[in-house]
């Protein structure tokens, strides 16, 4: 009897040992370069996302490095040059990340996505370069231009929402006399003016057809539509709608200034809702609206349009295999999947690329609800220039817009310079 | 045999340092000069000979010349600002013309021990439209709408940078000069005083000639340091607005790591090395001339 019991226990111990060996999950370390301003209010949602991932996959250790703005792109480029890319990194569908795709530095995600492709909105999982999916977008799209409005200030000043550019200009003196900035825009980083304002102006004044043509060389940057778009930026500075201080204002400073009532308008991307929401009580959020630039006389584009781009998401370094590749995909799909999407929707109002029923969520902050409604109100998205133009020409545009604002170059000269630079890369 | 032994010992001491020097300084410089004549693509690991095309490209670029101009301003501030100021402050301490000299010395030296990136961010915040400096000026002038436009000026944007450069690096030169001043035999100064020399005469006729070597050394340090200056401006302005505060090192960085144009980036770094050699040679030439005149 005891002998049989002994053998039974022995077999039990042996089977248990085998099970532990077979089912124990390997510890995997995943290096990551993330695009985040850790001092911004959005950082709270990011922390919650990482915490949820760690709880779901305790065997995967995330070694995260955060960077933001141009420093992020420069760091990623330096790492690529050194052959030392992290396992996963935040990437753009085109534009700023195109060099990585052209040089096959990232893995195609379609084989990992498989049948789950149907769980995402089709525009988000459309091919990005060479028929491949290099990053899994977290939203269906991003509106890079939003005119944020503080309606309480407008009411206090006896003003109403402008429907034309002329009306906006006419409001300037009243706003300035009240000691406020007419429009708040943090333009110290050169990309902001191009991404968040100028692209939308080109789309509105010249239209998307013209943008498509100028990229292929069927139209020229010296065309009157483009020169007029540049002239409008200059006019916004000349008329004082945008104060010269905006060229020295750090990108991270604008939300705080806006919520503390330093201006009735702020121009930024839709992602800024994530920064504004935590700074305002629910009652205060009732005074803030999301709109787009008013109509411009002679515009060929569609009234009410903004500039948009497919969204960012995480991609993985080319050549990852085995447990590393598996862990990388777990992070990428988690970040674009239902758990992280829920956190971003509730916290920042980001509409996910993952198809899910959003009506079940209650107690959503008013500004987040307004962001969701904003996408339905926008008539169309035109291209953001840095998504379709890369290299030296886009730097020329970014820097040129600052020179234009400071009165150091004419719209005609800048347009000619950009056309000359584009001719070399078309 | 004795000679062989001596050479072996000599080599044993020199070779480790020489090999490190060759590996991390000489090889990258030579490699960079080689790359500057190609259109090297790091991803394809392919370099095609392009001759002087990269040099022609940068010499035709107005941003390159503006960056060069800014670099010369930084060199000017370093050589004619930091060194005389550091020398003067060191002399004040040496002659005990200031009270609490230890505290004074620590205060001037303090910025030197802070990370340059932190200093860049700090001064960026100070000069920001909502920063401390404009706020102080607003209070003093009683003008709430005052804004600092100097940073937006193509011609004047380097002035605040020059001020920060003085603040950061003067302490380094103060320490170098103070250490060398303390090596001067006090009996010489005492003898001069007994002979009726004034403080000005002592400074010009005794102190300065004894420190010619240090002045040349600090000038070389200032020039080479200024030419490779990168981190402060990278953190403080990023070269902006537009390219108004760009330096050659920033320009090189942009070409190499933003546009992935390593050939052009290498051409810029070769020009920087060449410029450095020319300026250091010039300093040594001036020193020889002065010494000849003194003799």
XYZ file of C-alpha atoms in Angstrom:
721
model
C 0.000 0.000 0.000
C 2.718 2.418 1.056
C 4.764 1.377 -1.923
C 1.917 2.249 -4.312
C 1.385 5.545 -2.549
C 5.084 6.263 -2.830
C 5.013 5.628 -6.609
C 1.873 7.755 -6.966
C 3.526 10.700 -5.194
C 6.661 10.185 -7.265
C 4.690 10.341 -10.527
C 2.797 13.382 -9.251
C 6.034 15.227 -8.476
C 7.492 14.254 -11.857
C 4.396 15.432 -13.786
C 4.285 18.673 -11.804
C 7.920 19.348 -12.611
C 7.342 18.714 -16.302
C 4.298 21.024 -16.257
C 6.253 23.821 -14.637
C 8.972 23.467 -17.237
C 6.531 23.388 -20.151
C 4.119 26.075 -19.068
C 6.459 28.497 -17.320
C 6.637 31.678 -19.311
C 10.028 32.886 -20.394
C 11.084 36.270 -19.049
C 11.479 38.664 -21.948
C 12.867 42.199 -21.851
C 11.503 44.588 -24.439
C 13.297 47.860 -25.152
C 11.055 50.718 -26.229
C 11.403 54.294 -27.442
C 8.155 56.113 -26.768
C 6.974 59.528 -27.968
C 5.794 61.276 -24.810
C 6.255 64.535 -22.966
C 6.351 63.086 -19.455
C 5.418 66.446 -17.944
C 2.190 66.578 -19.956
C -1.152 65.515 -18.492
C -1.356 62.745 -21.139
C 1.382 60.956 -19.208
C -1.205 59.694 -16.695
C -3.021 57.659 -19.360
C 0.305 56.316 -20.606
C 1.249 55.186 -17.089
C -2.114 53.451 -16.684
C -1.601 51.703 -20.039
C 1.823 50.401 -19.067
C 0.470 49.284 -15.704
C -2.342 47.335 -17.407
C 0.128 45.704 -19.779
C 2.432 44.708 -16.933
C -0.516 43.135 -15.107
C -1.569 41.167 -18.185
C 1.932 40.068 -19.211
C 4.052 39.854 -16.058
C 6.774 37.908 -17.885
C 7.497 40.843 -20.223
C 9.679 43.601 -18.804
C 9.324 46.903 -20.605
C 12.432 49.076 -20.622
C 10.949 52.382 -21.707
C 12.700 55.532 -22.813
C 10.517 58.574 -23.419
C 11.360 61.415 -25.744
C 9.319 64.125 -27.422
C 9.292 66.546 -30.350
C 12.227 66.821 -32.715
C 14.457 65.204 -30.094
C 12.484 61.962 -30.524
C 13.004 61.845 -34.281
C 16.656 62.783 -33.968
C 17.234 60.134 -31.334
C 15.520 57.454 -33.420
C 17.552 58.472 -36.469
C 20.779 58.324 -34.454
C 19.865 54.884 -33.097
C 19.073 53.681 -36.619
C 22.396 55.042 -37.848
C 24.178 53.218 -35.032
C 22.292 49.976 -35.764
C 20.885 50.070 -32.250
C 17.129 50.503 -32.697
C 14.900 49.547 -29.755
C 12.668 46.470 -30.094
C 9.519 48.577 -30.402
C 9.166 52.255 -31.240
C 6.402 54.722 -31.988
C 6.210 55.373 -35.714
C 4.286 57.545 -38.137
C 2.385 56.029 -41.079
C 4.554 58.021 -43.524
C 6.457 61.317 -43.435
C 8.801 61.278 -40.522
C 9.149 57.489 -40.440
C 9.453 56.906 -44.198
C 13.242 56.452 -44.126
C 12.841 53.509 -41.766
C 10.408 51.803 -44.129
C 12.459 52.535 -47.251
C 15.531 51.029 -45.608
C 13.609 48.016 -44.266
C 14.397 48.748 -40.640
C 10.939 47.713 -39.435
C 9.020 44.447 -39.563
C 5.846 44.009 -41.610
C 3.002 43.596 -39.102
C 0.466 41.970 -41.461
C 1.665 38.402 -40.708
C 1.252 39.108 -36.979
C -2.126 40.806 -37.438
C -3.610 37.929 -39.480
C -7.372 37.626 -39.221
C -7.483 40.294 -36.491
C -7.192 42.827 -39.302
C -10.998 42.830 -39.464
C -11.164 44.093 -35.894
C -9.714 47.470 -36.940
C -11.214 50.187 -39.118
C -9.969 49.529 -42.688
C -8.290 52.954 -43.121
C -6.090 52.315 -40.089
C -4.734 48.987 -41.309
C -4.301 49.974 -44.966
C -0.766 49.430 -46.368
C 1.674 52.193 -45.396
C 4.750 51.594 -47.544
C 5.549 48.963 -50.143
C 2.323 47.111 -49.374
C 3.305 46.565 -45.738
C 1.945 47.635 -42.370
C 4.893 49.063 -40.445
C 3.014 50.362 -37.407
C -0.397 49.553 -35.990
C -2.284 52.882 -35.760
C -4.087 53.561 -32.507
C -6.776 55.783 -34.025
C -8.664 55.908 -37.271
C -7.014 59.244 -37.995
C -5.594 62.385 -36.445
C -6.794 65.938 -37.029
C -3.589 67.974 -36.888
C -5.438 71.277 -36.970
C -8.038 72.231 -34.373
C -9.091 75.754 -33.438
C -9.823 75.465 -29.710
C -12.252 78.120 -28.512
C -12.875 79.501 -25.031
C -16.489 80.619 -25.490
C -16.636 82.277 -22.073
C -13.929 84.771 -23.035
C -15.670 85.443 -26.346
C -18.958 86.082 -24.503
C -17.261 88.322 -21.930
C -15.742 90.385 -24.750
C -19.045 90.511 -26.626
C -17.641 88.486 -29.525
C -18.975 85.467 -31.352
C -17.373 82.620 -33.248
C -15.957 84.006 -36.522
C -17.159 82.420 -39.750
C -14.627 84.133 -42.023
C -10.966 85.087 -41.718
C -11.897 88.760 -42.018
C -14.167 88.451 -38.973
C -11.310 86.796 -37.071
C -8.939 89.646 -37.959
C -11.579 92.204 -36.936
C -11.769 90.587 -33.471
C -8.029 91.082 -32.909
C -8.021 94.646 -31.494
C -10.806 93.879 -28.991
C -8.940 90.813 -27.713
C -5.597 92.632 -27.529
C -7.190 95.579 -25.704
C -8.308 93.095 -23.050
C -4.634 92.179 -22.558
C -4.984 88.762 -24.187
C -3.301 86.956 -27.073
C -5.745 86.841 -30.029
C -4.627 83.295 -30.892
C -2.385 81.141 -28.751
C 0.085 78.999 -30.633
C 3.371 77.587 -29.343
C 5.572 77.894 -32.403
C 9.072 77.526 -30.956
C 9.412 74.056 -32.470
C 9.409 74.636 -36.215
C 7.056 71.747 -37.055
C 4.086 73.148 -35.107
C 3.168 75.989 -37.452
C 3.419 73.717 -40.480
C 1.566 70.737 -38.995
C -1.125 72.469 -36.972
C -1.891 75.547 -39.087
C -0.201 75.890 -42.452
C -1.132 72.436 -43.778
C -4.789 73.162 -43.084
C -4.482 76.573 -44.778
C -2.945 75.004 -47.903
C -5.696 72.378 -47.937
C -8.324 75.064 -47.593
C -6.904 77.623 -50.032
C -5.454 75.266 -52.673
C -7.465 72.089 -52.065
C -6.431 68.441 -51.846
C -6.224 68.007 -55.642
C -3.545 70.670 -55.830
C -1.581 69.030 -52.970
C -1.665 65.695 -54.817
C -0.457 67.387 -57.996
C 2.350 69.372 -56.403
C 3.811 66.214 -54.866
C 4.043 64.534 -58.272
C 5.268 67.682 -60.002
C 2.088 68.391 -61.972
C 1.741 71.642 -60.033
C 4.339 74.004 -58.621
C 4.886 75.533 -55.187
C 5.164 78.855 -56.976
C 1.480 78.567 -57.942
C -0.647 81.411 -56.666
C -2.624 79.127 -54.305
C 0.492 78.198 -52.350
C 1.877 81.737 -52.328
C -1.505 82.924 -50.999
C -1.327 80.314 -48.215
C 2.101 81.608 -47.202
C 0.859 85.184 -47.424
C -1.987 84.329 -45.049
C 0.466 83.130 -42.385
C 2.410 86.371 -42.808
C -0.828 88.322 -42.545
C -1.723 86.580 -39.284
C 1.536 87.880 -37.816
C 1.279 91.308 -39.454
C -2.234 91.832 -38.117
C -1.197 90.630 -34.664
C -3.514 87.596 -34.637
C -0.405 85.610 -33.843
C 1.966 87.619 -31.625
C 5.733 87.494 -32.276
C 6.198 85.896 -28.827
C 4.585 82.731 -30.191
C 7.869 81.961 -31.993
C 9.548 81.632 -28.576
C 6.744 79.784 -26.803
C 7.567 76.167 -25.860
C 5.090 73.614 -27.173
C 4.267 72.374 -23.670
C 3.384 75.872 -22.375
C 0.315 76.524 -24.532
C -2.332 74.350 -22.771
C -1.655 75.928 -19.370
C -1.846 79.429 -20.810
C -5.041 78.574 -22.675
C -6.920 77.095 -19.720
C -5.888 80.044 -17.543
C -7.698 82.368 -19.924
C -4.782 84.036 -21.711
C -6.515 83.746 -25.082
C -9.944 82.938 -26.534
C -8.359 80.741 -29.251
C -5.629 78.134 -29.397
C -4.445 76.311 -32.518
C -3.044 72.813 -32.022
C -3.737 69.183 -32.926
C -6.682 67.086 -31.713
C -4.323 65.255 -29.344
C -4.217 68.344 -27.145
C -7.612 67.419 -25.678
C -5.636 64.939 -23.616
C -3.581 67.777 -22.138
C -6.499 70.176 -21.633
C -8.989 67.812 -20.004
C -7.088 67.178 -16.744
C -6.500 70.927 -16.342
C -10.214 71.775 -16.360
C -13.156 70.824 -14.155
C -16.207 69.358 -15.897
C -18.034 72.686 -15.437
C -15.143 74.604 -16.970
C -14.979 72.218 -19.921
C -18.448 73.402 -20.921
C -16.828 76.705 -21.960
C -14.428 75.102 -24.424
C -15.211 74.023 -27.983
C -13.342 72.416 -30.863
C -13.629 74.098 -34.274
C -11.572 74.643 -37.419
C -10.148 77.714 -39.133
C -12.916 79.944 -40.568
C -13.524 80.331 -44.295
C -10.940 82.196 -46.346
C -11.933 84.423 -49.256
C -11.272 82.676 -52.578
C -10.592 79.260 -51.041
C -10.633 76.334 -53.482
C -10.742 73.707 -50.749
C -13.768 72.588 -48.790
C -15.266 74.832 -46.115
C -14.793 73.378 -42.619
C -11.858 71.167 -43.591
C -8.902 70.357 -41.389
C -5.551 68.679 -42.091
C -5.363 65.064 -41.047
C -3.171 62.033 -41.190
C -3.423 58.363 -40.362
C -2.367 57.950 -36.790
C 0.801 56.832 -35.110
C 1.306 53.455 -33.496
C 4.031 51.105 -32.428
C 6.149 49.155 -34.866
C 8.853 46.565 -34.282
C 12.479 46.462 -35.276
C 13.239 44.330 -38.335
C 14.719 40.928 -37.640
C 13.065 40.228 -34.271
C 12.309 36.541 -33.856
C 11.080 34.050 -31.271
C 10.074 35.287 -27.836
C 11.228 38.847 -28.582
C 9.003 39.106 -31.647
C 6.130 37.533 -29.737
C 6.534 39.977 -26.849
C 6.866 42.917 -29.248
C 3.627 41.974 -30.980
C 1.900 41.520 -27.618
C 2.806 45.135 -26.773
C 1.894 46.510 -30.223
C -1.477 44.761 -30.320
C -2.167 45.630 -26.682
C -1.438 49.312 -27.306
C -3.821 49.417 -30.283
C -6.236 46.881 -28.785
C -9.365 47.211 -26.631
C -7.794 47.662 -23.160
C -5.445 50.531 -24.073
C -8.047 52.042 -26.444
C -10.545 52.167 -23.580
C -8.041 53.975 -21.362
C -7.297 56.524 -24.089
C -10.961 57.043 -24.959
C -12.035 57.603 -21.369
C -8.991 59.691 -20.463
C -8.311 61.641 -23.631
C -11.262 61.096 -25.951
C -9.154 59.368 -28.576
C -11.392 57.457 -30.968
C -9.724 54.062 -31.403
C -8.845 52.280 -34.610
C -10.024 49.094 -32.871
C -13.714 48.616 -33.597
C -15.589 48.739 -30.284
C -18.885 50.003 -28.902
C -18.109 53.394 -27.371
C -21.695 54.102 -26.309
C -21.273 51.899 -23.228
C -18.904 54.333 -21.567
C -20.491 56.766 -19.172
C -19.068 59.692 -17.208
C -16.854 60.720 -20.096
C -15.439 64.266 -19.579
C -17.369 66.848 -21.648
C -14.291 67.876 -23.648
C -13.683 64.259 -24.599
C -17.280 63.958 -25.815
C -16.760 67.153 -27.848
C -13.638 65.675 -29.392
C -15.559 62.599 -30.489
C -18.252 64.850 -31.987
C -15.629 67.030 -33.700
C -14.688 64.301 -36.198
C -18.288 64.086 -37.394
C -18.479 67.864 -37.839
C -15.292 68.229 -39.887
C -16.137 68.221 -43.576
C -12.924 66.638 -44.853
C -9.289 65.959 -44.109
C -6.576 67.318 -46.380
C -2.973 66.126 -46.235
C -0.616 67.292 -43.545
C 2.441 68.464 -45.468
C 5.022 66.612 -43.372
C 3.176 63.374 -44.116
C 3.657 63.778 -47.864
C 6.889 65.799 -48.052
C 10.095 64.647 -46.354
C 13.768 65.587 -46.113
C 15.168 69.015 -46.822
C 12.018 70.489 -48.458
C 9.908 70.024 -45.318
C 12.661 71.574 -43.182
C 12.741 74.450 -45.625
C 8.970 74.877 -45.189
C 9.152 74.619 -41.370
C 12.021 77.096 -41.034
C 10.645 79.267 -43.833
C 7.332 79.719 -42.005
C 9.234 81.070 -38.990
C 11.241 83.400 -41.244
C 8.006 84.504 -42.862
C 6.453 85.213 -39.478
C 9.485 87.305 -38.518
C 9.365 89.238 -41.789
C 12.722 87.931 -43.020
C 11.487 86.412 -46.297
C 8.656 87.083 -48.739
C 6.011 84.463 -49.602
C 7.167 84.517 -53.249
C 10.834 83.906 -52.389
C 9.989 81.134 -49.947
C 7.690 79.461 -52.479
C 10.459 79.588 -55.105
C 12.987 78.095 -52.658
C 10.625 75.257 -51.738
C 9.928 74.481 -55.404
C 13.676 74.412 -56.130
C 14.263 71.998 -53.228
C 11.346 69.781 -54.282
C 12.650 69.532 -57.834
C 15.727 67.775 -56.450
C 13.727 65.077 -54.662
C 10.709 64.507 -56.935
C 70.866 46.900 -25.932
C 70.473 49.785 -23.522
C 68.841 51.840 -26.269
C 66.455 48.990 -27.123
C 65.479 48.697 -23.486
C 64.858 52.418 -23.249
C 62.724 52.422 -26.395
C 60.766 49.398 -25.136
C 59.941 51.132 -21.882
C 59.064 54.267 -23.788
C 56.784 52.305 -26.121
C 55.157 50.478 -23.213
C 54.100 53.817 -21.776
C 53.119 55.460 -25.053
C 51.449 52.648 -26.990
C 48.275 52.252 -24.870
C 47.491 55.959 -25.051
C 48.517 56.119 -28.712
C 46.295 53.204 -29.685
C 43.321 54.738 -27.843
C 44.032 58.066 -29.561
C 44.250 56.416 -32.987
C 41.078 54.378 -32.415
C 38.767 57.055 -31.063
C 40.171 60.311 -32.466
C 42.442 59.850 -35.462
C 40.494 57.054 -37.178
C 37.067 58.814 -37.005
C 38.607 62.050 -38.340
C 40.306 60.298 -41.257
C 37.190 58.206 -41.881
C 35.040 61.355 -41.828
C 37.318 63.091 -44.327
C 36.976 60.048 -46.600
C 33.187 59.978 -46.231
C 32.974 63.651 -47.151
C 33.909 62.744 -50.724
C 31.107 60.152 -51.023
C 27.322 59.902 -50.798
C 27.527 57.255 -48.065
C 24.215 55.554 -47.191
C 24.519 53.892 -43.804
C 21.501 51.627 -44.321
C 22.784 50.167 -47.577
C 26.410 50.419 -46.404
C 27.235 51.838 -49.789
C 29.504 54.770 -50.624
C 29.836 56.189 -54.125
C 32.650 58.644 -54.860
C 31.209 62.105 -55.505
C 34.363 64.211 -55.422
C 33.846 67.738 -54.149
C 30.053 67.664 -54.628
C 29.333 67.712 -50.869
C 31.649 70.677 -50.325
C 30.103 72.586 -53.235
C 26.668 71.816 -51.785
C 27.448 73.248 -48.341
C 29.362 76.256 -49.691
C 26.273 77.151 -51.753
C 23.975 76.821 -48.736
C 23.290 80.160 -46.956
C 22.433 78.249 -43.754
C 26.009 76.897 -43.675
C 27.467 80.400 -43.880
C 25.064 81.696 -41.245
C 26.071 78.822 -38.962
C 29.722 79.681 -39.626
C 29.007 83.316 -38.719
C 27.360 82.191 -35.456
C 30.328 79.955 -34.673
C 32.674 82.896 -35.149
C 30.506 84.890 -32.716
C 30.807 82.073 -30.163
C 34.589 82.002 -30.674
C 34.730 85.792 -30.277
C 32.715 85.649 -27.031
C 34.911 82.832 -25.729
C 38.289 84.342 -26.592
C 37.520 88.014 -25.976
C 34.834 87.538 -23.301
C 35.324 84.442 -21.188
C 39.133 84.528 -21.084
C 39.591 88.217 -20.115
C 36.695 87.981 -17.660
C 38.040 84.759 -16.138
C 41.532 86.288 -15.989
C 40.234 89.499 -14.420
C 38.167 87.686 -11.773
C 41.077 85.365 -10.986
C 43.334 88.413 -10.569
C 40.831 90.019 -8.173
C 40.890 86.876 -6.030
C 44.671 86.504 -6.305
C 45.297 90.062 -5.150
C 42.635 89.588 -2.436
C 40.635 92.531 -3.790
C 37.312 90.808 -2.980
C 35.988 89.680 0.375
C 34.841 86.090 0.874
C 36.889 85.007 -2.111
C 36.022 81.313 -1.580
C 32.310 82.019 -1.903
C 32.947 84.358 -4.851
C 35.035 81.702 -6.585
C 32.407 79.005 -5.955
C 29.619 81.186 -7.348
C 31.519 81.936 -10.568
C 32.553 78.291 -10.951
C 29.139 76.808 -10.103
C 27.634 76.848 -13.652
C 30.594 74.818 -14.886
C 29.556 71.791 -12.843
C 25.945 71.822 -14.060
C 25.102 69.712 -17.123
C 25.087 71.878 -20.245
C 21.774 70.383 -21.332
C 20.209 71.411 -18.006
C 21.661 74.903 -18.447
C 20.199 75.065 -21.966
C 16.737 74.115 -20.727
C 17.052 76.476 -17.746
C 17.885 79.526 -19.874
C 15.318 78.550 -22.473
C 12.704 78.772 -19.705
C 14.231 82.024 -18.382
C 14.018 83.765 -21.788
C 10.613 82.254 -22.676
C 7.783 84.803 -23.215
C 6.311 83.566 -19.924
C 9.725 83.221 -18.278
C 11.508 85.106 -15.528
C 13.527 87.555 -17.657
C 10.577 89.100 -19.594
C 8.545 89.188 -16.350
C 11.278 91.138 -14.535
C 11.539 93.603 -17.433
C 7.738 93.925 -17.466
C 7.817 94.799 -13.755
C 10.694 97.264 -14.087
C 9.244 99.051 -17.128
C 5.675 98.755 -15.843
C 4.708 97.494 -19.295
C 2.706 94.243 -19.061
C 2.794 93.841 -22.862
C 6.595 93.883 -23.061
C 8.048 90.920 -24.923
C 11.656 90.027 -25.636
C 12.011 90.228 -29.398
C 15.797 90.007 -29.436
C 15.619 86.206 -29.718
C 13.504 86.619 -32.868
C 16.032 88.861 -34.591
C 18.151 87.273 -37.299
C 21.034 89.607 -36.484
C 20.745 89.784 -32.677
C 19.496 86.327 -31.627
C 23.043 85.312 -30.637
C 23.357 88.070 -28.009
C 21.432 86.244 -25.242
C 23.355 83.087 -26.202
C 26.632 84.995 -25.740
C 25.500 86.077 -22.290
C 24.746 82.466 -21.311
C 28.111 81.329 -22.704
C 29.848 83.892 -20.505
C 27.859 82.753 -17.475
C 28.619 79.085 -18.044
C 32.281 78.984 -18.999
C 33.958 81.973 -17.307
C 34.406 79.888 -14.138
C 36.580 77.364 -15.987
C 39.022 80.071 -17.054
C 38.935 81.628 -13.606
C 40.200 78.360 -12.097
C 42.900 77.915 -14.775
C 44.202 81.466 -14.346
C 43.970 81.378 -10.562
C 46.006 78.158 -10.426
C 48.684 79.726 -12.633
C 48.665 83.053 -10.807
C 49.385 81.195 -7.588
C 52.527 79.812 -9.230
C 53.954 83.323 -9.668
C 56.597 84.069 -7.070
C 55.122 86.728 -4.719
C 58.644 88.096 -4.156
C 58.639 89.424 -7.721
C 55.482 91.449 -7.069
C 56.813 92.596 -3.713
C 60.071 93.720 -5.337
C 58.114 95.631 -8.001
C 56.033 97.345 -5.309
C 59.212 98.352 -3.431
C 60.504 99.770 -6.740
C 57.335 101.883 -6.887
C 55.376 100.001 -9.583
C 51.636 100.685 -9.645
C 49.008 97.907 -9.672
C 48.426 98.513 -13.390
C 52.134 98.284 -14.169
C 52.464 95.103 -12.118
C 49.557 93.564 -14.026
C 50.764 94.553 -17.502
C 54.529 94.247 -17.061
C 54.765 91.276 -14.688
C 51.570 89.206 -14.500
C 50.497 89.144 -18.157
C 53.938 88.259 -19.631
C 54.271 85.372 -17.181
C 50.921 84.007 -18.304
C 51.400 84.217 -22.090
C 51.547 80.424 -22.268
C 48.327 80.074 -20.267
C 46.591 82.698 -22.414
C 47.551 80.761 -25.548
C 46.460 77.474 -23.983
C 43.087 78.869 -22.880
C 42.617 80.463 -26.320
C 43.167 77.091 -27.972
C 40.746 75.485 -25.512
C 38.200 78.238 -26.160
C 38.477 77.962 -29.945
C 38.261 74.190 -30.097
C 35.467 74.167 -27.496
C 33.541 76.834 -29.404
C 33.850 75.043 -32.727
C 32.418 71.835 -31.346
C 29.795 73.697 -29.275
C 26.523 71.808 -29.623
C 24.722 70.760 -26.451
C 23.868 74.195 -25.029
C 22.296 75.493 -28.239
C 20.662 72.140 -28.981
C 18.791 72.290 -25.674
C 18.248 76.046 -25.550
C 17.076 76.935 -29.062
C 17.569 73.894 -31.297
C 19.150 76.356 -33.733
C 15.896 78.330 -34.052
C 13.981 80.408 -34.749
C 14.466 79.165 -38.317
C 18.286 78.743 -38.408
C 19.191 81.998 -36.639
C 21.080 80.350 -33.763
C 22.422 77.405 -35.739
C 26.057 76.447 -35.258
C 28.228 74.311 -37.521
C 27.903 71.345 -35.158
C 24.104 71.648 -35.191
C 24.154 72.035 -38.975
C 26.295 68.904 -39.233
C 23.926 67.037 -36.899
C 20.902 68.059 -38.962
C 22.521 66.946 -42.206
C 23.692 63.626 -40.781
C 20.890 62.567 -38.482
C 17.789 64.285 -39.823
C 18.433 64.100 -43.563
C 20.667 60.992 -43.304
C 23.134 62.757 -45.608
C 26.333 61.485 -44.014
C 28.519 62.701 -46.879
C 27.430 66.297 -46.401
C 27.623 65.957 -42.601
C 31.194 64.664 -42.929
C 32.066 67.562 -45.243
C 30.872 69.992 -42.560
C 32.924 68.244 -39.865
C 36.005 68.324 -42.133
C 35.548 72.074 -42.578
C 35.294 72.403 -38.778
C 38.550 70.482 -38.265
C 40.262 72.608 -40.937
C 38.945 75.825 -39.382
C 40.138 74.697 -35.969
C 43.656 74.012 -37.295
C 43.791 77.414 -39.012
C 42.665 79.309 -35.907
C 45.001 77.438 -33.543
C 47.917 78.055 -35.944
C 46.970 81.719 -36.016
C 47.011 81.898 -32.201
C 50.464 80.264 -32.068
C 51.708 82.673 -34.743
C 50.450 85.670 -32.758
C 52.116 84.291 -29.621
C 55.460 83.952 -31.405
C 55.141 87.491 -32.774
C 54.376 88.914 -29.319
C 57.251 86.994 -27.749
C 59.611 88.234 -30.473
C 58.473 91.809 -29.895
C 58.925 91.420 -26.130
C 62.443 90.073 -26.671
